[in-house]
JSON list of C-alpha atoms in Angstrom, two decimals:
[
{"chain": "A", "resi": 148, "resn": "UNK", "atom": "CA", "xyz": [0.01, 0.04, -0.01]},
{"chain": "A", "resi": 149, "resn": "UNK", "atom": "CA", "xyz": [2.88, 2.42, 0.80]},
{"chain": "A", "resi": 150, "resn": "UNK", "atom": "CA", "xyz": [4.58, 1.78, -2.44]},
{"chain": "A", "resi": 151, "resn": "UNK", "atom": "CA", "xyz": [1.28, 2.19, -4.29]},
{"chain": "A", "resi": 152, "resn": "UNK", "atom": "CA", "xyz": [0.57, 5.56, -2.57]},
{"chain": "A", "resi": 153, "resn": "UNK", "atom": "CA", "xyz": [4.16, 6.69, -3.42]},
{"chain": "A", "resi": 154, "resn": "UNK", "atom": "CA", "xyz": [3.77, 5.86, -7.10]},
{"chain": "A", "resi": 155, "resn": "UNK", "atom": "CA", "xyz": [0.20, 7.39, -7.17]},
{"chain": "A", "resi": 156, "resn": "UNK", "atom": "CA", "xyz": [1.41, 10.62, -5.64]},
{"chain": "A", "resi": 157, "resn": "UNK", "atom": "CA", "xyz": [4.86, 10.71, -7.39]},
{"chain": "A", "resi": 158, "resn": "UNK", "atom": "CA", "xyz": [3.99, 13.85, -9.40]},
{"chain": "A", "resi": 159, "resn": "UNK", "atom": "CA", "xyz": [2.90, 15.77, -6.22]},
{"chain": "A", "resi": 160, "resn": "UNK", "atom": "CA", "xyz": [6.15, 14.91, -4.57]},
{"chain": "A", "resi": 161, "resn": "UNK", "atom": "CA", "xyz": [8.05, 15.94, -7.67]},
{"chain": "A", "resi": 162, "resn": "UNK", "atom": "CA", "xyz": [6.21, 19.40, -7.62]},
{"chain": "A", "resi": 163, "resn": "UNK", "atom": "CA", "xyz": [7.14, 19.91, -3.95]},
{"chain": "A", "resi": 164, "resn": "UNK", "atom": "CA", "xyz": [10.82, 18.89, -4.47]},
{"chain": "A", "resi": 165, "resn": "UNK", "atom": "CA", "xyz": [10.93, 20.98, -7.66]},
{"chain": "A", "resi": 166, "resn": "UNK", "atom": "CA", "xyz": [9.58, 24.14, -5.92]},
{"chain": "A", "resi": 167, "resn": "UNK", "atom": "CA", "xyz": [11.99, 23.89, -3.08]},
{"chain": "A", "resi": 168, "resn": "UNK", "atom": "CA", "xyz": [15.13, 23.06, -5.18]},
{"chain": "A", "resi": 169, "resn": "UNK", "atom": "CA", "xyz": [14.57, 25.54, -8.03]},
{"chain": "A", "resi": 170, "resn": "UNK", "atom": "CA", "xyz": [13.40, 28.37, -5.63]},
{"chain": "A", "resi": 171, "resn": "UNK", "atom": "CA", "xyz": [16.81, 28.25, -3.84]},
{"chain": "A", "resi": 172, "resn": "UNK", "atom": "CA", "xyz": [18.65, 27.84, -7.10]},
{"chain": "A", "resi": 173, "resn": "UNK", "atom": "CA", "xyz": [16.97, 31.08, -8.25]},
{"chain": "A", "resi": 174, "resn": "UNK", "atom": "CA", "xyz": [18.32, 32.97, -5.33]},
{"chain": "A", "resi": 175, "resn": "UNK", "atom": "CA", "xyz": [21.95, 32.43, -6.90]},
{"chain": "A", "resi": 176, "resn": "UNK", "atom": "CA", "xyz": [21.43, 33.81, -10.34]},
{"chain": "A", "resi": 177, "resn": "UNK", "atom": "CA", "xyz": [22.24, 37.35, -11.72]},
{"chain": "A", "resi": 178, "resn": "UNK", "atom": "CA", "xyz": [19.93, 40.34, -12.21]},
{"chain": "A", "resi": 179, "resn": "UNK", "atom": "CA", "xyz": [18.92, 41.40, -15.75]},
{"chain": "A", "resi": 180, "resn": "UNK", "atom": "CA", "xyz": [18.21, 44.96, -17.07]},
{"chain": "A", "resi": 181, "resn": "UNK", "atom": "CA", "xyz": [14.45, 44.06, -17.39]},
{"chain": "A", "resi": 182, "resn": "UNK", "atom": "CA", "xyz": [14.24, 43.27, -13.75]},
{"chain": "A", "resi": 183, "resn": "UNK", "atom": "CA", "xyz": [15.61, 46.63, -12.67]},
{"chain": "A", "resi": 184, "resn": "UNK", "atom": "CA", "xyz": [13.24, 48.37, -15.04]},
{"chain": "A", "resi": 185, "resn": "UNK", "atom": "CA", "xyz": [10.34, 46.42, -13.84]},
{"chain": "A", "resi": 186, "resn": "UNK", "atom": "CA", "xyz": [11.17, 47.14, -10.21]},
{"chain": "A", "resi": 187, "resn": "UNK", "atom": "CA", "xyz": [11.07, 50.85, -11.02]},
{"chain": "A", "resi": 188, "resn": "UNK", "atom": "CA", "xyz": [7.60, 50.41, -12.55]},
{"chain": "A", "resi": 189, "resn": "UNK", "atom": "CA", "xyz": [6.45, 48.72, -9.39]},
{"chain": "A", "resi": 190, "resn": "UNK", "atom": "CA", "xyz": [7.79, 51.54, -7.09]},
{"chain": "A", "resi": 191, "resn": "UNK", "atom": "CA", "xyz": [6.05, 54.20, -9.23]},
{"chain": "A", "resi": 192, "resn": "UNK", "atom": "CA", "xyz": [2.78, 52.22, -9.46]},
{"chain": "A", "resi": 193, "resn": "UNK", "atom": "CA", "xyz": [2.69, 51.58, -5.82]},
{"chain": "A", "resi": 194, "resn": "UNK", "atom": "CA", "xyz": [2.86, 55.41, -5.18]},
{"chain": "A", "resi": 195, "resn": "UNK", "atom": "CA", "xyz": [-0.10, 55.84, -7.42]},
{"chain": "A", "resi": 196, "resn": "UNK", "atom": "CA", "xyz": [-2.16, 53.25, -5.51]},
{"chain": "A", "resi": 197, "resn": "UNK", "atom": "CA", "xyz": [-0.90, 54.71, -2.23]},
{"chain": "A", "resi": 198, "resn": "UNK", "atom": "CA", "xyz": [-2.13, 58.16, -3.29]},
{"chain": "A", "resi": 199, "resn": "UNK", "atom": "CA", "xyz": [-5.51, 56.73, -4.39]},
{"chain": "A", "resi": 200, "resn": "UNK", "atom": "CA", "xyz": [-6.19, 54.38, -1.43]},
{"chain": "A", "resi": 201, "resn": "UNK", "atom": "CA", "xyz": [-4.53, 56.20, 1.46]},
{"chain": "A", "resi": 202, "resn": "UNK", "atom": "CA", "xyz": [-4.60, 59.85, 0.42]},
{"chain": "A", "resi": 203, "resn": "UNK", "atom": "CA", "xyz": [-0.87, 60.11, 0.39]},
{"chain": "A", "resi": 204, "resn": "UNK", "atom": "CA", "xyz": [0.87, 62.81, -1.76]},
{"chain": "A", "resi": 205, "resn": "UNK", "atom": "CA", "xyz": [3.69, 60.98, -3.51]},
{"chain": "A", "resi": 206, "resn": "UNK", "atom": "CA", "xyz": [5.05, 62.65, -6.54]},
{"chain": "A", "resi": 207, "resn": "UNK", "atom": "CA", "xyz": [4.50, 60.41, -9.62]},
{"chain": "A", "resi": 208, "resn": "UNK", "atom": "CA", "xyz": [7.06, 60.71, -12.43]},
{"chain": "A", "resi": 209, "resn": "UNK", "atom": "CA", "xyz": [7.51, 58.21, -15.17]},
{"chain": "A", "resi": 210, "resn": "UNK", "atom": "CA", "xyz": [11.17, 58.53, -16.51]},
{"chain": "A", "resi": 211, "resn": "UNK", "atom": "CA", "xyz": [10.20, 56.37, -19.41]},
{"chain": "A", "resi": 212, "resn": "UNK", "atom": "CA", "xyz": [6.92, 57.01, -21.18]},
{"chain": "A", "resi": 213, "resn": "UNK", "atom": "CA", "xyz": [6.46, 53.26, -21.68]},
{"chain": "A", "resi": 214, "resn": "UNK", "atom": "CA", "xyz": [6.44, 52.56, -17.93]},
{"chain": "A", "resi": 215, "resn": "UNK", "atom": "CA", "xyz": [2.83, 53.67, -17.58]},
{"chain": "A", "resi": 216, "resn": "UNK", "atom": "CA", "xyz": [1.64, 50.79, -19.61]},
{"chain": "A", "resi": 217, "resn": "UNK", "atom": "CA", "xyz": [3.25, 47.98, -17.44]},
{"chain": "A", "resi": 218, "resn": "UNK", "atom": "CA", "xyz": [1.18, 46.20, -14.81]},
{"chain": "A", "resi": 219, "resn": "UNK", "atom": "CA", "xyz": [1.99, 45.26, -11.19]},
{"chain": "A", "resi": 220, "resn": "UNK", "atom": "CA", "xyz": [0.00, 41.98, -10.85]},
{"chain": "A", "resi": 221, "resn": "UNK", "atom": "CA", "xyz": [3.14, 39.78, -10.52]},
{"chain": "A", "resi": 222, "resn": "UNK", "atom": "CA", "xyz": [4.58, 41.99, -7.76]},
{"chain": "A", "resi": 223, "resn": "UNK", "atom": "CA", "xyz": [1.28, 41.72, -5.74]},
{"chain": "A", "resi": 224, "resn": "UNK", "atom": "CA", "xyz": [1.50, 37.84, -6.13]},
{"chain": "A", "resi": 225, "resn": "UNK", "atom": "CA", "xyz": [5.21, 37.90, -5.19]},
{"chain": "A", "resi": 226, "resn": "UNK", "atom": "CA", "xyz": [5.10, 40.17, -2.13]},
{"chain": "A", "resi": 227, "resn": "UNK", "atom": "CA", "xyz": [4.28, 37.38, 0.60]},
{"chain": "A", "resi": 228, "resn": "UNK", "atom": "CA", "xyz": [7.04, 35.18, -0.73]},
{"chain": "A", "resi": 229, "resn": "UNK", "atom": "CA", "xyz": [9.48, 38.08, -0.84]},
{"chain": "A", "resi": 230, "resn": "UNK", "atom": "CA", "xyz": [9.02, 38.62, 2.91]},
{"chain": "A", "resi": 231, "resn": "UNK", "atom": "CA", "xyz": [10.20, 35.09, 3.57]},
{"chain": "A", "resi": 232, "resn": "UNK", "atom": "CA", "xyz": [13.12, 34.86, 1.20]},
{"chain": "A", "resi": 233, "resn": "UNK", "atom": "CA", "xyz": [14.49, 38.32, 2.24]},
{"chain": "A", "resi": 234, "resn": "UNK", "atom": "CA", "xyz": [15.30, 36.79, 5.62]},
{"chain": "A", "resi": 235, "resn": "UNK", "atom": "CA", "xyz": [17.45, 34.23, 3.81]},
{"chain": "A", "resi": 236, "resn": "UNK", "atom": "CA", "xyz": [19.15, 36.82, 1.53]},
{"chain": "A", "resi": 237, "resn": "UNK", "atom": "CA", "xyz": [20.36, 38.89, 4.39]},
{"chain": "A", "resi": 238, "resn": "UNK", "atom": "CA", "xyz": [23.10, 36.33, 4.92]},
{"chain": "A", "resi": 239, "resn": "UNK", "atom": "CA", "xyz": [24.40, 37.03, 1.39]},
{"chain": "A", "resi": 240, "resn": "UNK", "atom": "CA", "xyz": [26.70, 39.92, 0.51]},
{"chain": "A", "resi": 241, "resn": "UNK", "atom": "CA", "xyz": [23.96, 41.69, -1.52]},
{"chain": "A", "resi": 242, "resn": "UNK", "atom": "CA", "xyz": [22.89, 45.35, -1.63]},
{"chain": "A", "resi": 243, "resn": "UNK", "atom": "CA", "xyz": [19.42, 46.25, -0.53]},
{"chain": "A", "resi": 244, "resn": "UNK", "atom": "CA", "xyz": [18.20, 46.66, -4.16]},
{"chain": "A", "resi": 245, "resn": "UNK", "atom": "CA", "xyz": [19.71, 43.31, -5.04]},
{"chain": "A", "resi": 246, "resn": "UNK", "atom": "CA", "xyz": [17.95, 41.57, -2.19]},
{"chain": "A", "resi": 247, "resn": "UNK", "atom": "CA", "xyz": [14.60, 43.25, -3.17]},
{"chain": "A", "resi": 248, "resn": "UNK", "atom": "CA", "xyz": [15.12, 41.88, -6.76]},
{"chain": "A", "resi": 249, "resn": "UNK", "atom": "CA", "xyz": [16.44, 38.44, -6.10]},
{"chain": "A", "resi": 250, "resn": "UNK", "atom": "CA", "xyz": [13.77, 37.82, -3.47]},
{"chain": "A", "resi": 251, "resn": "UNK", "atom": "CA", "xyz": [11.22, 37.92, -6.28]},
{"chain": "A", "resi": 252, "resn": "UNK", "atom": "CA", "xyz": [12.89, 35.05, -8.14]},
{"chain": "A", "resi": 253, "resn": "UNK", "atom": "CA", "xyz": [11.23, 32.31, -6.17]},
{"chain": "A", "resi": 254, "resn": "UNK", "atom": "CA", "xyz": [7.80, 33.64, -7.02]},
{"chain": "A", "resi": 255, "resn": "UNK", "atom": "CA", "xyz": [8.50, 33.15, -10.71]},
{"chain": "A", "resi": 256, "resn": "UNK", "atom": "CA", "xyz": [9.46, 29.57, -9.92]},
{"chain": "A", "resi": 257, "resn": "UNK", "atom": "CA", "xyz": [6.31, 29.01, -7.87]},
{"chain": "A", "resi": 258, "resn": "UNK", "atom": "CA", "xyz": [3.80, 30.23, -10.45]},
{"chain": "A", "resi": 259, "resn": "UNK", "atom": "CA", "xyz": [5.72, 28.32, -13.19]},
{"chain": "A", "resi": 260, "resn": "UNK", "atom": "CA", "xyz": [5.31, 25.17, -11.07]},
{"chain": "A", "resi": 261, "resn": "UNK", "atom": "CA", "xyz": [1.61, 25.74, -10.64]},
{"chain": "A", "resi": 262, "resn": "UNK", "atom": "CA", "xyz": [1.31, 26.17, -14.43]},
{"chain": "A", "resi": 263, "resn": "UNK", "atom": "CA", "xyz": [2.98, 22.65, -14.68]},
{"chain": "A", "resi": 264, "resn": "UNK", "atom": "CA", "xyz": [0.11, 21.16, -12.65]},
{"chain": "A", "resi": 265, "resn": "UNK", "atom": "CA", "xyz": [-2.39, 22.73, -15.00]},
{"chain": "A", "resi": 266, "resn": "UNK", "atom": "CA", "xyz": [-0.36, 21.63, -17.95]},
{"chain": "A", "resi": 267, "resn": "UNK", "atom": "CA", "xyz": [-0.57, 18.06, -16.73]},
{"chain": "A", "resi": 268, "resn": "UNK", "atom": "CA", "xyz": [-4.37, 18.47, -16.31]},
{"chain": "A", "resi": 269, "resn": "UNK", "atom": "CA", "xyz": [-4.62, 19.75, -19.98]},
{"chain": "A", "resi": 270, "resn": "UNK", "atom": "CA", "xyz": [-2.75, 16.66, -21.29]},
{"chain": "A", "resi": 271, "resn": "UNK", "atom": "CA", "xyz": [-4.92, 14.45, -19.12]},
{"chain": "A", "resi": 272, "resn": "UNK", "atom": "CA", "xyz": [-8.03, 15.95, -20.51]},
{"chain": "A", "resi": 273, "resn": "UNK", "atom": "CA", "xyz": [-6.81, 15.14, -24.01]},
{"chain": "A", "resi": 274, "resn": "UNK", "atom": "CA", "xyz": [-5.28, 11.67, -23.45]},
{"chain": "A", "resi": 275, "resn": "UNK", "atom": "CA", "xyz": [-6.93, 10.33, -20.35]},
{"chain": "A", "resi": 276, "resn": "UNK", "atom": "CA", "xyz": [-3.59, 8.86, -19.55]},
{"chain": "A", "resi": 277, "resn": "UNK", "atom": "CA", "xyz": [-2.21, 9.71, -16.13]},
{"chain": "A", "resi": 278, "resn": "UNK", "atom": "CA", "xyz": [1.25, 8.47, -16.58]},
{"chain": "A", "resi": 279, "resn": "UNK", "atom": "CA", "xyz": [1.72, 10.17, -19.99]},
{"chain": "A", "resi": 280, "resn": "UNK", "atom": "CA", "xyz": [0.38, 13.37, -18.54]},
{"chain": "A", "resi": 281, "resn": "UNK", "atom": "CA", "xyz": [2.73, 13.27, -15.58]},
{"chain": "A", "resi": 282, "resn": "UNK", "atom": "CA", "xyz": [5.74, 12.70, -17.86]},
{"chain": "A", "resi": 283, "resn": "UNK", "atom": "CA", "xyz": [4.76, 15.35, -20.19]},
{"chain": "A", "resi": 284, "resn": "UNK", "atom": "CA", "xyz": [4.40, 17.82, -17.34]},
{"chain": "A", "resi": 285, "resn": "UNK", "atom": "CA", "xyz": [7.83, 16.88, -16.09]},
{"chain": "A", "resi": 286, "resn": "UNK", "atom": "CA", "xyz": [9.42, 17.57, -19.54]},
{"chain": "A", "resi": 287, "resn": "UNK", "atom": "CA", "xyz": [7.59, 20.91, -19.56]},
{"chain": "A", "resi": 288, "resn": "UNK", "atom": "CA", "xyz": [9.03, 21.94, -16.13]},
{"chain": "A", "resi": 289, "resn": "UNK", "atom": "CA", "xyz": [12.62, 20.97, -16.81]},
{"chain": "A", "resi": 290, "resn": "UNK", "atom": "CA", "xyz": [12.71, 22.21, -20.37]},
{"chain": "A", "resi": 291, "resn": "UNK", "atom": "CA", "xyz": [16.07, 24.14, -20.28]},
{"chain": "A", "resi": 292, "resn": "UNK", "atom": "CA", "xyz": [14.93, 27.39, -22.14]},
{"chain": "A", "resi": 293, "resn": "UNK", "atom": "CA", "xyz": [11.78, 27.88, -20.05]},
{"chain": "A", "resi": 294, "resn": "UNK", "atom": "CA", "xyz": [13.44, 26.64, -16.85]},
{"chain": "A", "resi": 295, "resn": "UNK", "atom": "CA", "xyz": [16.21, 29.23, -17.23]},
{"chain": "A", "resi": 296, "resn": "UNK", "atom": "CA", "xyz": [13.76, 32.01, -17.69]},
{"chain": "A", "resi": 297, "resn": "UNK", "atom": "CA", "xyz": [11.87, 30.94, -14.73]},
{"chain": "A", "resi": 298, "resn": "UNK", "atom": "CA", "xyz": [14.77, 31.95, -12.55]},
{"chain": "A", "resi": 299, "resn": "UNK", "atom": "CA", "xyz": [14.38, 35.68, -13.28]},
{"chain": "A", "resi": 300, "resn": "UNK", "atom": "CA", "xyz": [11.85, 36.65, -16.07]},
{"chain": "A", "resi": 301, "resn": "UNK", "atom": "CA", "xyz": [9.19, 38.79, -14.31]},
{"chain": "A", "resi": 302, "resn": "UNK", "atom": "CA", "xyz": [7.05, 39.19, -17.28]},
{"chain": "A", "resi": 303, "resn": "UNK", "atom": "CA", "xyz": [7.16, 36.27, -19.76]},
{"chain": "A", "resi": 304, "resn": "UNK", "atom": "CA", "xyz": [6.99, 33.30, -17.40]},
{"chain": "A", "resi": 305, "resn": "UNK", "atom": "CA", "xyz": [4.05, 34.65, -15.31]},
{"chain": "A", "resi": 306, "resn": "UNK", "atom": "CA", "xyz": [2.27, 35.52, -18.53]},
{"chain": "A", "resi": 307, "resn": "UNK", "atom": "CA", "xyz": [2.77, 32.12, -20.04]},
{"chain": "A", "resi": 308, "resn": "UNK", "atom": "CA", "xyz": [1.83, 30.48, -16.70]},
{"chain": "A", "resi": 309, "resn": "UNK", "atom": "CA", "xyz": [-1.41, 32.25, -16.57]},
{"chain": "A", "resi": 310, "resn": "UNK", "atom": "CA", "xyz": [-2.06, 31.38, -20.24]},
{"chain": "A", "resi": 311, "resn": "UNK", "atom": "CA", "xyz": [-1.68, 27.69, -19.34]},
{"chain": "A", "resi": 312, "resn": "UNK", "atom": "CA", "xyz": [-4.01, 27.99, -16.38]},
{"chain": "A", "resi": 313, "resn": "UNK", "atom": "CA", "xyz": [-6.65, 29.93, -18.40]},
{"chain": "A", "resi": 314, "resn": "UNK", "atom": "CA", "xyz": [-6.34, 27.36, -21.31]},
{"chain": "A", "resi": 315, "resn": "UNK", "atom": "CA", "xyz": [-7.17, 24.58, -18.76]},
{"chain": "A", "resi": 316, "resn": "UNK", "atom": "CA", "xyz": [-10.19, 26.44, -17.40]},
{"chain": "A", "resi": 317, "resn": "UNK", "atom": "CA", "xyz": [-11.37, 27.22, -20.85]},
{"chain": "A", "resi": 318, "resn": "UNK", "atom": "CA", "xyz": [-11.18, 23.50, -21.93]},
{"chain": "A", "resi": 319, "resn": "UNK", "atom": "CA", "xyz": [-13.06, 22.47, -18.75]},
{"chain": "A", "resi": 320, "resn": "UNK", "atom": "CA", "xyz": [-15.78, 24.98, -19.52]},
{"chain": "A", "resi": 321, "resn": "UNK", "atom": "CA", "xyz": [-16.08, 23.55, -23.06]},
{"chain": "A", "resi": 322, "resn": "UNK", "atom": "CA", "xyz": [-16.01, 19.93, -21.92]},
{"chain": "A", "resi": 323, "resn": "UNK", "atom": "CA", "xyz": [-18.67, 20.44, -19.19]},
{"chain": "A", "resi": 324, "resn": "UNK", "atom": "CA", "xyz": [-20.95, 23.10, -20.88]},
{"chain": "A", "resi": 325, "resn": "UNK", "atom": "CA", "xyz": [-20.76, 22.63, -24.65]},
{"chain": "A", "resi": 326, "resn": "UNK", "atom": "CA", "xyz": [-23.55, 20.58, -26.28]},
{"chain": "A", "resi": 327, "resn": "UNK", "atom": "CA", "xyz": [-22.62, 17.53, -28.20]},
{"chain": "A", "resi": 328, "resn": "UNK", "atom": "CA", "xyz": [-24.57, 16.48, -31.36]},
{"chain": "A", "resi": 329, "resn": "UNK", "atom": "CA", "xyz": [-24.29, 12.88, -30.09]},
{"chain": "A", "resi": 330, "resn": "UNK", "atom": "CA", "xyz": [-25.86, 13.59, -26.81]},
{"chain": "A", "resi": 331, "resn": "UNK", "atom": "CA", "xyz": [-29.46, 14.11, -26.11]},
{"chain": "A", "resi": 332, "resn": "UNK", "atom": "CA", "xyz": [-28.55, 16.19, -23.08]},
{"chain": "A", "resi": 333, "resn": "UNK", "atom": "CA", "xyz": [-28.13, 19.88, -23.93]},
{"chain": "A", "resi": 334, "resn": "UNK", "atom": "CA", "xyz": [-24.93, 20.17, -21.83]},
{"chain": "A", "resi": 335, "resn": "UNK", "atom": "CA", "xyz": [-21.88, 18.13, -20.87]},
{"chain": "A", "resi": 336, "resn": "UNK", "atom": "CA", "xyz": [-22.31, 18.89, -17.09]},
{"chain": "A", "resi": 337, "resn": "UNK", "atom": "CA", "xyz": [-21.47, 15.99, -14.79]},
{"chain": "A", "resi": 338, "resn": "UNK", "atom": "CA", "xyz": [-24.31, 13.40, -14.47]},
{"chain": "A", "resi": 339, "resn": "UNK", "atom": "CA", "xyz": [-24.66, 14.23, -10.78]},
{"chain": "A", "resi": 340, "resn": "UNK", "atom": "CA", "xyz": [-25.42, 17.86, -11.66]},
{"chain": "A", "resi": 341, "resn": "UNK", "atom": "CA", "xyz": [-28.03, 16.61, -14.15]},
{"chain": "A", "resi": 342, "resn": "UNK", "atom": "CA", "xyz": [-29.58, 14.33, -11.61]},
{"chain": "A", "resi": 343, "resn": "UNK", "atom": "CA", "xyz": [-29.89, 17.23, -9.19]},
{"chain": "A", "resi": 344, "resn": "UNK", "atom": "CA", "xyz": [-31.40, 19.41, -11.86]},
{"chain": "A", "resi": 345, "resn": "UNK", "atom": "CA", "xyz": [-33.81, 16.74, -12.80]},
{"chain": "A", "resi": 346, "resn": "UNK", "atom": "CA", "xyz": [-34.78, 16.07, -9.27]},
{"chain": "A", "resi": 347, "resn": "UNK", "atom": "CA", "xyz": [-35.42, 19.74, -8.75]},
{"chain": "A", "resi": 348, "resn": "UNK", "atom": "CA", "xyz": [-37.49, 20.06, -11.79]},
{"chain": "A", "resi": 349, "resn": "UNK", "atom": "CA", "xyz": [-39.52, 16.87, -10.93]},
{"chain": "A", "resi": 350, "resn": "UNK", "atom": "CA", "xyz": [-40.18, 18.19, -7.46]},
{"chain": "A", "resi": 351, "resn": "UNK", "atom": "CA", "xyz": [-41.44, 21.51, -8.91]},
{"chain": "A", "resi": 352, "resn": "UNK", "atom": "CA", "xyz": [-43.83, 19.70, -11.14]},
{"chain": "A", "resi": 353, "resn": "UNK", "atom": "CA", "xyz": [-45.13, 17.55, -8.41]},
{"chain": "A", "resi": 354, "resn": "UNK", "atom": "CA", "xyz": [-45.89, 20.62, -6.36]},
{"chain": "A", "resi": 355, "resn": "UNK", "atom": "CA", "xyz": [-47.67, 22.21, -9.18]},
{"chain": "A", "resi": 356, "resn": "UNK", "atom": "CA", "xyz": [-49.80, 19.13, -9.68]},
{"chain": "A", "resi": 357, "resn": "UNK", "atom": "CA", "xyz": [-50.69, 18.99, -6.06]},
{"chain": "A", "resi": 358, "resn": "UNK", "atom": "CA", "xyz": [-51.96, 22.58, -6.22]}
]
C-alpha cells in the first residue's frame, strides 16, 4: 500500500521537491536589465495606488513613457514570498536593491510550477492517460529554455503560466457546458449535476400538480 501511494502521488512529490530546489537555485542567479526596469515600474505604480487608497501625496513621475503601460500583478502575487526569502538573503553579501530583486525570483518559480500542474491536467483531458500526463508535465517543467527564464523573467513566465491556467479552465468549460450532437442532453455537465437538476424540476412539477 505504501509503494502504491508513493507511485500514485509521485508527481505531487516531484512538484514539492521542484519548488524547493529551483526556488533556492533562483536565489543564486544574476539580475537582468528588465528586472531593474520592472522594479522601477512597481515603485512608481505603488505610489499611485497609495495616493488613491490612503490619500498620500507622493510625486509620480515616469522616467520612461512606456512605464505607464506595465502592470503590477506579479509584484502583488510575489510580495508574501519576498518577505520570507528576504530573511534568507540577508546572509548574502548583496545590496538592498539586489535583495529586493532576487527575493522575487522564487515567486516566478512557484507560479511556473503551478502552471505545470495545470499543463498536466490539460494533457490528461486530451489523453486520459495519467502516466503520460505526468511525464509530459515533467518535461515541460525541466525544459532548459523555459526553466532558465523561470529563474528571473518577471514578465514572460508569469504571462505564459497564466495562459496555461486559463487554457485549462477554458477547456473544462467547453467539456462541461458545450452541447454535443451525439448527446441528447443539452450540456456536458457532470451526471450528478443533471440528476440534481432533474430532481429539482420533478419536485417543482409535483408541487404544481398537488396545487
